[in-house]
């Protein structure tokens, strides 16, 4: 086993394609494929499963990747310390539902640990894709919520993917509305108060089951409903149409300004927001720092 082979494994997983990884590494695809096969034969494991749709990590590969990443990072520290080499890019990815605190934590991470070079990814995406990203180690961390309605379904998917949910905090339901909305002056609102206003929610694509919704009360029928795919569009519609969305109530004025406010929603429910990662896989130092930043921005 060589350090170069470990770097090959990391790059293939990052690119999701043998051809793309070979192009980035400036070697031929057959040479890269042979290097991986030699490594798999030597260790008597299968790291990548090859299909018509591309390559994915096997369960053995997921565990191997966690160790390979640590070895490569330690080797780079030695090179930088004793060979006076230029800092190599740091790598970290997170997939998350549409939470402002997740973005704030990411900003803090970059400010604290950003070198001259880094390759980081923040994916605000659909619920099912968050789970798949972490399962395949496209992202090291995922952020989503559980409540009494979706817990059984989401927890089953996490178990099947060998993933674990770690609680960040429990929130009471709120709605986000414009400061100019007629309901903005109320200390709380009911579902009946909201009936005449457009309901905004995040579209979940192919996996549009109620259980994958980013908003609680996803099964409630509403006379006016609009699906969006990104947070900026949703906030613009909150202001332009006097719409509303249901949320945790955690809002960032630094990112979203003062035009949108949270108002408590009068229903009995708890929103448990947390992060997911692979069981028994050591987190990178950037992942650990990001989790610390998450806690800082939800306090």
PDB file of C-alpha atoms in Angstrom:
ATOM      1  CA  UNK A   1       0.000   0.000   0.000  1.00  0.00           C
ATOM      2  CA  UNK A   2       1.364   3.425  -0.924  1.00  0.00           C
ATOM      3  CA  UNK A   3       0.461   6.959   0.051  1.00  0.00           C
ATOM      4  CA  UNK A   4      -0.218   7.691  -3.616  1.00  0.00           C
ATOM      5  CA  UNK A   5      -2.829   4.934  -3.757  1.00  0.00           C
ATOM      6  CA  UNK A   6      -4.582   6.457  -0.747  1.00  0.00           C
ATOM      7  CA  UNK A   7      -4.639   9.817  -2.501  1.00  0.00           C
ATOM      8  CA  UNK A   8      -6.106   8.118  -5.563  1.00  0.00           C
ATOM      9  CA  UNK A   9      -8.947   6.661  -3.491  1.00  0.00           C
ATOM     10  CA  UNK A  10      -9.759  10.065  -2.000  1.00  0.00           C
ATOM     11  CA  UNK A  11      -9.772  11.738  -5.401  1.00  0.00           C
ATOM     12  CA  UNK A  12     -11.979   9.102  -7.042  1.00  0.00           C
ATOM     13  CA  UNK A  13     -14.524   9.377  -4.254  1.00  0.00           C
ATOM     14  CA  UNK A  14     -14.465  13.155  -4.479  1.00  0.00           C
ATOM     15  CA  UNK A  15     -14.966  13.210  -8.265  1.00  0.00           C
ATOM     16  CA  UNK A  16     -17.450  10.324  -8.343  1.00  0.00           C
ATOM     17  CA  UNK A  17     -15.891   9.078 -11.566  1.00  0.00           C
ATOM     18  CA  UNK A  18     -12.724   7.200 -12.495  1.00  0.00           C
ATOM     19  CA  UNK A  19     -12.386   9.238 -15.691  1.00  0.00           C
ATOM     20  CA  UNK A  20     -12.797  12.580 -13.926  1.00  0.00           C
ATOM     21  CA  UNK A  21     -10.321  11.612 -11.219  1.00  0.00           C
ATOM     22  CA  UNK A  22      -7.772  10.462 -13.808  1.00  0.00           C
ATOM     23  CA  UNK A  23      -8.153  13.741 -15.703  1.00  0.00           C
ATOM     24  CA  UNK A  24      -7.612  15.755 -12.516  1.00  0.00           C
ATOM     25  CA  UNK A  25      -4.618  13.614 -11.475  1.00  0.00           C
ATOM     26  CA  UNK A  26      -3.058  13.820 -14.956  1.00  0.00           C
ATOM     27  CA  UNK A  27      -2.772  10.050 -15.363  1.00  0.00           C
ATOM     28  CA  UNK A  28      -4.503   7.638 -17.704  1.00  0.00           C
ATOM     29  CA  UNK A  29      -7.760   6.037 -16.657  1.00  0.00           C
ATOM     30  CA  UNK A  30      -6.364   2.474 -17.071  1.00  0.00           C
ATOM     31  CA  UNK A  31      -3.378   3.325 -14.846  1.00  0.00           C
ATOM     32  CA  UNK A  32      -5.650   4.704 -12.148  1.00  0.00           C
ATOM     33  CA  UNK A  33      -8.002   1.738 -12.364  1.00  0.00           C
ATOM     34  CA  UNK A  34      -5.088  -0.718 -12.115  1.00  0.00           C
ATOM     35  CA  UNK A  35      -3.695   1.106  -9.062  1.00  0.00           C
ATOM     36  CA  UNK A  36      -7.024   0.727  -7.283  1.00  0.00           C
ATOM     37  CA  UNK A  37      -7.358  -2.932  -8.267  1.00  0.00           C
ATOM     38  CA  UNK A  38      -3.868  -3.643  -6.927  1.00  0.00           C
ATOM     39  CA  UNK A  39      -4.788  -1.976  -3.652  1.00  0.00           C
ATOM     40  CA  UNK A  40      -8.044  -3.918  -3.380  1.00  0.00           C
ATOM     41  CA  UNK A  41      -6.271  -7.210  -4.119  1.00  0.00           C
ATOM     42  CA  UNK A  42      -3.559  -6.495  -1.564  1.00  0.00           C
ATOM     43  CA  UNK A  43      -6.100  -5.711   1.171  1.00  0.00           C
ATOM     44  CA  UNK A  44      -8.624  -8.372   0.064  1.00  0.00           C
ATOM     45  CA  UNK A  45     -11.456  -5.830   0.077  1.00  0.00           C
ATOM     46  CA  UNK A  46     -13.587  -4.074  -2.504  1.00  0.00           C
ATOM     47  CA  UNK A  47     -13.363  -0.309  -2.116  1.00  0.00           C
ATOM     48  CA  UNK A  48     -15.491   0.787  -5.069  1.00  0.00           C
ATOM     49  CA  UNK A  49     -18.535  -0.804  -6.620  1.00  0.00           C
ATOM     50  CA  UNK A  50     -18.530  -0.268 -10.369  1.00  0.00           C
ATOM     51  CA  UNK A  51     -21.881   0.045 -12.172  1.00  0.00           C
ATOM     52  CA  UNK A  52     -23.219   1.483 -15.401  1.00  0.00           C
ATOM     53  CA  UNK A  53     -24.091   4.669 -13.488  1.00  0.00           C
ATOM     54  CA  UNK A  54     -20.550   5.146 -12.193  1.00  0.00           C
ATOM     55  CA  UNK A  55     -18.741   4.120  -9.034  1.00  0.00           C
ATOM     56  CA  UNK A  56     -19.796   4.195  -5.408  1.00  0.00           C
ATOM     57  CA  UNK A  57     -18.099   3.266  -2.160  1.00  0.00           C
ATOM     58  CA  UNK A  58     -18.845  -0.124  -0.678  1.00  0.00           C
ATOM     59  CA  UNK A  59     -19.361  -0.466   3.068  1.00  0.00           C
ATOM     60  CA  UNK A  60     -15.744  -1.668   3.288  1.00  0.00           C
ATOM     61  CA  UNK A  61     -14.715   1.302   1.178  1.00  0.00           C
ATOM     62  CA  UNK A  62     -16.429   3.773   3.490  1.00  0.00           C
ATOM     63  CA  UNK A  63     -14.467   2.484   6.461  1.00  0.00           C
ATOM     64  CA  UNK A  64     -11.230   2.386   4.465  1.00  0.00           C
ATOM     65  CA  UNK A  65     -11.752   5.954   3.259  1.00  0.00           C
ATOM     66  CA  UNK A  66     -12.014   7.282   6.810  1.00  0.00           C
ATOM     67  CA  UNK A  67      -8.591   5.814   7.661  1.00  0.00           C
ATOM     68  CA  UNK A  68      -7.072   6.849   4.332  1.00  0.00           C
ATOM     69  CA  UNK A  69      -8.127  10.454   4.861  1.00  0.00           C
ATOM     70  CA  UNK A  70      -6.422  10.564   8.268  1.00  0.00           C
ATOM     71  CA  UNK A  71      -3.199   9.076   6.891  1.00  0.00           C
ATOM     72  CA  UNK A  72      -3.069  11.516   3.973  1.00  0.00           C
ATOM     73  CA  UNK A  73      -3.724  14.492   6.260  1.00  0.00           C
ATOM     74  CA  UNK A  74      -0.942  13.403   8.632  1.00  0.00           C
ATOM     75  CA  UNK A  75       1.466  12.893   5.733  1.00  0.00           C
ATOM     76  CA  UNK A  76       0.707  16.384   4.464  1.00  0.00           C
ATOM     77  CA  UNK A  77       1.416  17.820   7.900  1.00  0.00           C
ATOM     78  CA  UNK A  78       4.832  16.120   7.852  1.00  0.00           C
ATOM     79  CA  UNK A  79       5.582  17.393   4.360  1.00  0.00           C
ATOM     80  CA  UNK A  80       4.595  20.936   5.255  1.00  0.00           C
ATOM     81  CA  UNK A  81       6.665  20.848   8.440  1.00  0.00           C
ATOM     82  CA  UNK A  82       9.868  19.273   7.157  1.00  0.00           C
ATOM     83  CA  UNK A  83       9.914  19.701   3.385  1.00  0.00           C
ATOM     84  CA  UNK A  84       8.841  23.344   3.400  1.00  0.00           C
ATOM     85  CA  UNK A  85       6.116  22.406   0.955  1.00  0.00           C
ATOM     86  CA  UNK A  86       3.269  24.698   0.054  1.00  0.00           C
ATOM     87  CA  UNK A  87       0.110  24.018   2.076  1.00  0.00           C
ATOM     88  CA  UNK A  88      -2.102  21.501   0.327  1.00  0.00           C
ATOM     89  CA  UNK A  89      -5.796  22.236  -0.050  1.00  0.00           C
ATOM     90  CA  UNK A  90      -8.000  21.353   2.908  1.00  0.00           C
ATOM     91  CA  UNK A  91     -11.113  19.327   2.096  1.00  0.00           C
ATOM     92  CA  UNK A  92     -14.483  19.362   3.807  1.00  0.00           C
ATOM     93  CA  UNK A  93     -18.091  19.074   2.634  1.00  0.00           C
ATOM     94  CA  UNK A  94     -21.422  19.445   4.399  1.00  0.00           C
ATOM     95  CA  UNK A  95     -24.942  18.846   3.082  1.00  0.00           C
ATOM     96  CA  UNK A  96     -27.786  20.580   4.856  1.00  0.00           C
ATOM     97  CA  UNK A  97     -31.392  21.582   4.826  1.00  0.00           C
ATOM     98  CA  UNK A  98     -31.924  25.307   4.383  1.00  0.00           C
ATOM     99  CA  UNK A  99     -30.701  26.690   7.723  1.00  0.00           C
ATOM    100  CA  UNK A 100     -29.034  30.079   8.161  1.00  0.00           C
ATOM    101  CA  UNK A 101     -27.052  28.879  11.183  1.00  0.00           C
ATOM    102  CA  UNK A 102     -25.438  26.187   8.995  1.00  0.00           C
ATOM    103  CA  UNK A 103     -24.197  28.906   6.642  1.00  0.00           C
ATOM    104  CA  UNK A 104     -22.954  31.064   9.526  1.00  0.00           C
ATOM    105  CA  UNK A 105     -21.044  28.113  10.945  1.00  0.00           C
ATOM    106  CA  UNK A 106     -19.485  27.487   7.530  1.00  0.00           C
ATOM    107  CA  UNK A 107     -18.363  31.118   7.327  1.00  0.00           C
ATOM    108  CA  UNK A 108     -16.756  30.790  10.758  1.00  0.00           C
ATOM    109  CA  UNK A 109     -15.006  27.580   9.676  1.00  0.00           C
ATOM    110  CA  UNK A 110     -13.459  29.249   6.638  1.00  0.00           C
ATOM    111  CA  UNK A 111     -12.330  32.276   8.639  1.00  0.00           C
ATOM    112  CA  UNK A 112     -10.713  30.122  11.312  1.00  0.00           C
ATOM    113  CA  UNK A 113      -9.123  27.438   9.166  1.00  0.00           C
ATOM    114  CA  UNK A 114      -8.890  28.850   5.665  1.00  0.00           C
ATOM    115  CA  UNK A 115      -5.386  28.551   4.226  1.00  0.00           C
ATOM    116  CA  UNK A 116      -4.180  29.914   0.928  1.00  0.00           C
ATOM    117  CA  UNK A 117      -5.773  26.856  -0.646  1.00  0.00           C
ATOM    118  CA  UNK A 118      -8.898  24.925   0.265  1.00  0.00           C
ATOM    119  CA  UNK A 119     -11.619  22.942  -1.446  1.00  0.00           C
ATOM    120  CA  UNK A 120     -14.789  23.136   0.626  1.00  0.00           C
ATOM    121  CA  UNK A 121     -18.417  22.490  -0.237  1.00  0.00           C
ATOM    122  CA  UNK A 122     -21.670  23.664   1.358  1.00  0.00           C
ATOM    123  CA  UNK A 123     -24.666  21.970  -0.226  1.00  0.00           C
ATOM    124  CA  UNK A 124     -28.122  23.253   0.669  1.00  0.00           C
ATOM    125  CA  UNK A 125     -30.103  20.411  -0.796  1.00  0.00           C
ATOM    126  CA  UNK A 126     -33.047  18.046  -0.492  1.00  0.00           C
ATOM    127  CA  UNK A 127     -33.543  15.812   2.542  1.00  0.00           C
ATOM    128  CA  UNK A 128     -33.020  12.489   0.761  1.00  0.00           C
ATOM    129  CA  UNK A 129     -29.904  13.810  -0.970  1.00  0.00           C
ATOM    130  CA  UNK A 130     -28.442  14.873   2.385  1.00  0.00           C
ATOM    131  CA  UNK A 131     -28.685  11.290   3.607  1.00  0.00           C
ATOM    132  CA  UNK A 132     -27.257   9.917   0.352  1.00  0.00           C
ATOM    133  CA  UNK A 133     -24.403  12.459   0.357  1.00  0.00           C
ATOM    134  CA  UNK A 134     -23.285  11.412   3.829  1.00  0.00           C
ATOM    135  CA  UNK A 135     -23.885   7.722   3.160  1.00  0.00           C
ATOM    136  CA  UNK A 136     -21.592   7.871   0.107  1.00  0.00           C
ATOM    137  CA  UNK A 137     -19.182  10.225   1.932  1.00  0.00           C
ATOM    138  CA  UNK A 138     -19.687  12.920  -0.674  1.00  0.00           C
ATOM    139  CA  UNK A 139     -20.251  15.006   2.446  1.00  0.00           C
ATOM    140  CA  UNK A 140     -18.768  14.297   5.846  1.00  0.00           C
ATOM    141  CA  UNK A 141     -21.619  15.948   7.753  1.00  0.00           C
ATOM    142  CA  UNK A 142     -25.351  16.308   7.073  1.00  0.00           C
ATOM    143  CA  UNK A 143     -27.844  18.579   8.855  1.00  0.00           C
ATOM    144  CA  UNK A 144     -31.580  17.837   9.057  1.00  0.00           C
ATOM    145  CA  UNK A 145     -34.473  17.658  11.502  1.00  0.00           C
ATOM    146  CA  UNK A 146     -36.557  14.947  13.132  1.00  0.00           C
ATOM    147  CA  UNK A 147     -39.990  15.132  14.733  1.00  0.00           C
ATOM    148  CA  UNK A 148     -42.698  12.671  15.728  1.00  0.00           C
ATOM    149  CA  UNK A 149     -44.020  12.537  12.153  1.00  0.00           C
ATOM    150  CA  UNK A 150     -40.838  11.747  10.185  1.00  0.00           C
ATOM    151  CA  UNK A 151     -38.663  10.131  12.859  1.00  0.00           C
ATOM    152  CA  UNK A 152     -39.503   6.497  12.080  1.00  0.00           C
ATOM    153  CA  UNK A 153     -38.876   6.824   8.330  1.00  0.00           C
ATOM    154  CA  UNK A 154     -35.731   8.973   8.559  1.00  0.00           C
ATOM    155  CA  UNK A 155     -34.265   6.870  11.377  1.00  0.00           C
ATOM    156  CA  UNK A 156     -34.737   3.718   9.290  1.00  0.00           C
ATOM    157  CA  UNK A 157     -32.796   5.269   6.407  1.00  0.00           C
ATOM    158  CA  UNK A 158     -30.038   6.344   8.777  1.00  0.00           C
ATOM    159  CA  UNK A 159     -29.734   2.834  10.214  1.00  0.00           C
ATOM    160  CA  UNK A 160     -29.592   1.300   6.735  1.00  0.00           C
ATOM    161  CA  UNK A 161     -26.831   3.735   5.796  1.00  0.00           C
ATOM    162  CA  UNK A 162     -24.899   3.084   9.028  1.00  0.00           C
ATOM    163  CA  UNK A 163     -25.385   6.734   9.962  1.00  0.00           C
ATOM    164  CA  UNK A 164     -25.990   8.302  13.361  1.00  0.00           C
ATOM    165  CA  UNK A 165     -28.041  11.374  14.277  1.00  0.00           C
ATOM    166  CA  UNK A 166     -26.561  13.772  16.846  1.00  0.00           C
ATOM    167  CA  UNK A 167     -28.868  16.366  18.367  1.00  0.00           C
ATOM    168  CA  UNK A 168     -27.942  20.046  18.132  1.00  0.00           C
ATOM    169  CA  UNK A 169     -31.061  21.557  19.716  1.00  0.00           C
ATOM    170  CA  UNK A 170     -34.826  21.260  20.014  1.00  0.00           C
ATOM    171  CA  UNK A 171     -36.915  24.145  18.700  1.00  0.00           C
ATOM    172  CA  UNK A 172     -40.553  25.126  18.987  1.00  0.00           C
ATOM    173  CA  UNK A 173     -42.376  25.761  15.696  1.00  0.00           C
ATOM    174  CA  UNK A 174     -42.302  29.272  14.275  1.00  0.00           C
ATOM    175  CA  UNK A 175     -43.266  30.907  11.019  1.00  0.00           C
ATOM    176  CA  UNK A 176     -41.044  33.241   9.036  1.00  0.00           C
ATOM    177  CA  UNK A 177     -42.965  36.245   7.672  1.00  0.00           C
ATOM    178  CA  UNK A 178     -42.225  39.721   6.350  1.00  0.00           C
ATOM    179  CA  UNK A 179     -42.128  42.579   8.847  1.00  0.00           C
ATOM    180  CA  UNK A 180     -44.861  44.148   6.689  1.00  0.00           C
ATOM    181  CA  UNK A 181     -47.168  41.137   6.978  1.00  0.00           C
ATOM    182  CA  UNK A 182     -50.351  42.021   8.932  1.00  0.00           C
ATOM    183  CA  UNK A 183     -49.533  39.164  11.320  1.00  0.00           C
ATOM    184  CA  UNK A 184     -46.093  40.574  12.184  1.00  0.00           C
ATOM    185  CA  UNK A 185     -47.405  42.495  15.207  1.00  0.00           C
ATOM    186  CA  UNK A 186     -48.916  39.406  16.836  1.00  0.00           C
ATOM    187  CA  UNK A 187     -47.053  37.630  19.632  1.00  0.00           C
ATOM    188  CA  UNK A 188     -48.035  34.279  18.058  1.00  0.00           C
ATOM    189  CA  UNK A 189     -50.125  32.937  15.179  1.00  0.00           C
ATOM    190  CA  UNK A 190     -52.423  29.969  14.588  1.00  0.00           C
ATOM    191  CA  UNK A 191     -52.923  27.857  11.481  1.00  0.00           C
ATOM    192  CA  UNK A 192     -56.275  29.601  11.026  1.00  0.00           C
ATOM    193  CA  UNK A 193     -54.523  33.007  11.002  1.00  0.00           C
ATOM    194  CA  UNK A 194     -52.326  31.810   8.126  1.00  0.00           C
ATOM    195  CA  UNK A 195     -55.009  30.441   5.809  1.00  0.00           C
ATOM    196  CA  UNK A 196     -55.276  33.501   3.556  1.00  0.00           C
ATOM    197  CA  UNK A 197     -51.518  33.773   2.988  1.00  0.00           C
ATOM    198  CA  UNK A 198     -49.366  31.804   0.510  1.00  0.00           C
ATOM    199  CA  UNK A 199     -47.536  28.871   2.084  1.00  0.00           C
ATOM    200  CA  UNK A 200     -43.929  28.490   0.934  1.00  0.00           C
ATOM    201  CA  UNK A 201     -41.954  25.258   1.220  1.00  0.00           C
ATOM    202  CA  UNK A 202     -38.863  23.636  -0.246  1.00  0.00           C
ATOM    203  CA  UNK A 203     -39.362  21.284  -3.181  1.00  0.00           C
ATOM    204  CA  UNK A 204     -37.994  17.757  -2.629  1.00  0.00           C
ATOM    205  CA  UNK A 205     -37.750  16.531  -6.210  1.00  0.00           C
ATOM    206  CA  UNK A 206     -38.060  12.819  -6.919  1.00  0.00           C
ATOM    207  CA  UNK A 207     -38.347  12.011  -3.217  1.00  0.00           C
ATOM    208  CA  UNK A 208     -41.286  14.283  -2.482  1.00  0.00           C
ATOM    209  CA  UNK A 209     -42.813  12.160   0.265  1.00  0.00           C
ATOM    210  CA  UNK A 210     -44.310  14.083   3.174  1.00  0.00           C
ATOM    211  CA  UNK A 211     -41.661  12.415   5.345  1.00  0.00           C
ATOM    212  CA  UNK A 212     -38.850  14.213   3.497  1.00  0.00           C
ATOM    213  CA  UNK A 213     -40.378  17.678   3.823  1.00  0.00           C
ATOM    214  CA  UNK A 214     -38.203  20.328   5.472  1.00  0.00           C
ATOM    215  CA  UNK A 215     -41.299  21.757   7.122  1.00  0.00           C
ATOM    216  CA  UNK A 216     -43.502  20.185   9.777  1.00  0.00           C
ATOM    217  CA  UNK A 217     -47.254  19.805   9.108  1.00  0.00           C
ATOM    218  CA  UNK A 218     -46.430  18.740   5.550  1.00  0.00           C
ATOM    219  CA  UNK A 219     -49.698  16.780   5.246  1.00  0.00           C
ATOM    220  CA  UNK A 220     -51.910  19.796   6.002  1.00  0.00           C
ATOM    221  CA  UNK A 221     -53.844  20.996   2.945  1.00  0.00           C
ATOM    222  CA  UNK A 222     -53.474  24.680   2.126  1.00  0.00           C
ATOM    223  CA  UNK A 223     -55.463  26.788  -0.365  1.00  0.00           C
ATOM    224  CA  UNK A 224     -52.334  28.665  -1.527  1.00  0.00           C
ATOM    225  CA  UNK A 225     -49.035  26.812  -1.812  1.00  0.00           C
ATOM    226  CA  UNK A 226     -45.748  27.556  -3.597  1.00  0.00           C
ATOM    227  CA  UNK A 227     -42.707  25.253  -3.865  1.00  0.00           C
ATOM    228  CA  UNK A 228     -39.210  26.727  -4.173  1.00  0.00           C
ATOM    229  CA  UNK A 229     -35.701  25.292  -4.435  1.00  0.00           C
ATOM    230  CA  UNK A 230     -33.530  27.858  -2.664  1.00  0.00           C
ATOM    231  CA  UNK A 231     -33.629  30.025   0.428  1.00  0.00           C
ATOM    232  CA  UNK A 232     -33.126  33.369  -1.343  1.00  0.00           C
ATOM    233  CA  UNK A 233     -36.189  32.802  -3.540  1.00  0.00           C
ATOM    234  CA  UNK A 234     -38.271  31.746  -0.556  1.00  0.00           C
ATOM    235  CA  UNK A 235     -37.341  34.885   1.386  1.00  0.00           C
ATOM    236  CA  UNK A 236     -38.054  37.101  -1.608  1.00  0.00           C
ATOM    237  CA  UNK A 237     -41.520  35.568  -1.885  1.00  0.00           C
ATOM    238  CA  UNK A 238     -42.108  35.973   1.834  1.00  0.00           C
ATOM    239  CA  UNK A 239     -41.630  39.697   1.323  1.00  0.00           C
ATOM    240  CA  UNK A 240     -43.184  40.124  -2.127  1.00  0.00           C
ATOM    241  CA  UNK A 241     -46.309  38.008  -1.544  1.00  0.00           C
ATOM    242  CA  UNK A 242     -46.706  38.270   2.233  1.00  0.00           C
ATOM    243  CA  UNK A 243     -46.182  34.518   2.336  1.00  0.00           C
ATOM    244  CA  UNK A 244     -45.010  32.354   5.206  1.00  0.00           C
ATOM    245  CA  UNK A 245     -43.012  29.220   5.875  1.00  0.00           C
ATOM    246  CA  UNK A 246     -42.804  27.029   8.963  1.00  0.00           C
ATOM    247  CA  UNK A 247     -39.391  26.806  10.600  1.00  0.00           C
ATOM    248  CA  UNK A 248     -37.329  26.428  13.754  1.00  0.00           C
ATOM    249  CA  UNK A 249     -37.358  30.177  14.391  1.00  0.00           C
ATOM    250  CA  UNK A 250     -33.554  30.473  14.211  1.00  0.00           C
ATOM    251  CA  UNK A 251     -32.824  33.341  11.837  1.00  0.00           C
ATOM    252  CA  UNK A 252     -29.636  35.252  11.026  1.00  0.00           C
ATOM    253  CA  UNK A 253     -29.944  39.017  10.678  1.00  0.00           C
ATOM    254  CA  UNK A 254     -26.388  39.114   9.323  1.00  0.00           C
ATOM    255  CA  UNK A 255     -27.428  36.959   6.353  1.00  0.00           C
ATOM    256  CA  UNK A 256     -31.116  37.808   5.991  1.00  0.00           C
ATOM    257  CA  UNK A 257     -31.393  41.383   7.213  1.00  0.00           C
ATOM    258  CA  UNK A 258     -34.282  42.783   9.212  1.00  0.00           C
ATOM    259  CA  UNK A 259     -37.093  42.324   6.676  1.00  0.00           C
ATOM    260  CA  UNK A 260     -38.065  38.828   7.885  1.00  0.00           C
ATOM    261  CA  UNK A 261     -38.988  37.861  11.426  1.00  0.00           C
ATOM    262  CA  UNK A 262     -39.876  34.640  13.271  1.00  0.00           C
ATOM    263  CA  UNK A 263     -43.254  34.429  15.033  1.00  0.00           C
ATOM    264  CA  UNK A 264     -44.222  31.500  17.310  1.00  0.00           C
ATOM    265  CA  UNK A 265     -46.778  29.091  15.850  1.00  0.00           C
ATOM    266  CA  UNK A 266     -49.452  27.837  18.226  1.00  0.00           C
ATOM    267  CA  UNK A 267     -49.153  24.086  17.764  1.00  0.00           C
ATOM    268  CA  UNK A 268     -47.802  21.310  19.959  1.00  0.00           C
ATOM    269  CA  UNK A 269     -44.733  19.849  18.274  1.00  0.00           C
ATOM    270  CA  UNK A 270     -40.960  19.730  18.719  1.00  0.00           C
ATOM    271  CA  UNK A 271     -38.386  20.154  15.976  1.00  0.00           C
ATOM    272  CA  UNK A 272     -35.180  18.261  16.789  1.00  0.00           C
ATOM    273  CA  UNK A 273     -32.367  19.554  14.595  1.00  0.00           C
ATOM    274  CA  UNK A 274     -29.081  17.703  14.431  1.00  0.00           C
ATOM    275  CA  UNK A 275     -26.175  16.503  12.340  1.00  0.00           C
ATOM    276  CA  UNK A 276     -25.553  13.075  10.856  1.00  0.00           C
ATOM    277  CA  UNK A 277     -22.319  11.239  10.122  1.00  0.00           C
ATOM    278  CA  UNK A 278     -21.084   7.692   9.689  1.00  0.00           C
ATOM    279  CA  UNK A 279     -20.970   5.514  12.781  1.00  0.00           C
ATOM    280  CA  UNK A 280     -17.504   4.491  13.979  1.00  0.00           C
ATOM    281  CA  UNK A 281     -15.769   6.815  11.504  1.00  0.00           C
ATOM    282  CA  UNK A 282     -13.451   9.442  12.915  1.00  0.00           C
ATOM    283  CA  UNK A 283     -14.317  12.995  11.923  1.00  0.00           C
ATOM    284  CA  UNK A 284     -11.713  15.180  10.285  1.00  0.00           C
ATOM    285  CA  UNK A 285     -10.448  18.193  12.220  1.00  0.00           C
ATOM    286  CA  UNK A 286     -12.454  20.469   9.915  1.00  0.00           C
ATOM    287  CA  UNK A 287     -15.631  18.507  10.621  1.00  0.00           C
ATOM    288  CA  UNK A 288     -15.036  18.786  14.360  1.00  0.00           C
ATOM    289  CA  UNK A 289     -14.434  22.513  14.027  1.00  0.00           C
ATOM    290  CA  UNK A 290     -17.589  22.909  11.977  1.00  0.00           C
ATOM    291  CA  UNK A 291     -19.665  21.161  14.650  1.00  0.00           C
ATOM    292  CA  UNK A 292     -18.213  23.503  17.258  1.00  0.00           C
ATOM    293  CA  UNK A 293     -19.194  26.436  15.062  1.00  0.00           C
ATOM    294  CA  UNK A 294     -22.743  25.045  14.742  1.00  0.00           C
ATOM    295  CA  UNK A 295     -23.109  25.039  18.507  1.00  0.00           C
ATOM    296  CA  UNK A 296     -21.795  28.594  18.665  1.00  0.00           C
ATOM    297  CA  UNK A 297     -24.373  29.878  16.185  1.00  0.00           C
ATOM    298  CA  UNK A 298     -27.398  28.244  17.774  1.00  0.00           C
ATOM    299  CA  UNK A 299     -26.720  29.462  21.304  1.00  0.00           C
TER     300      UNK A 299
END
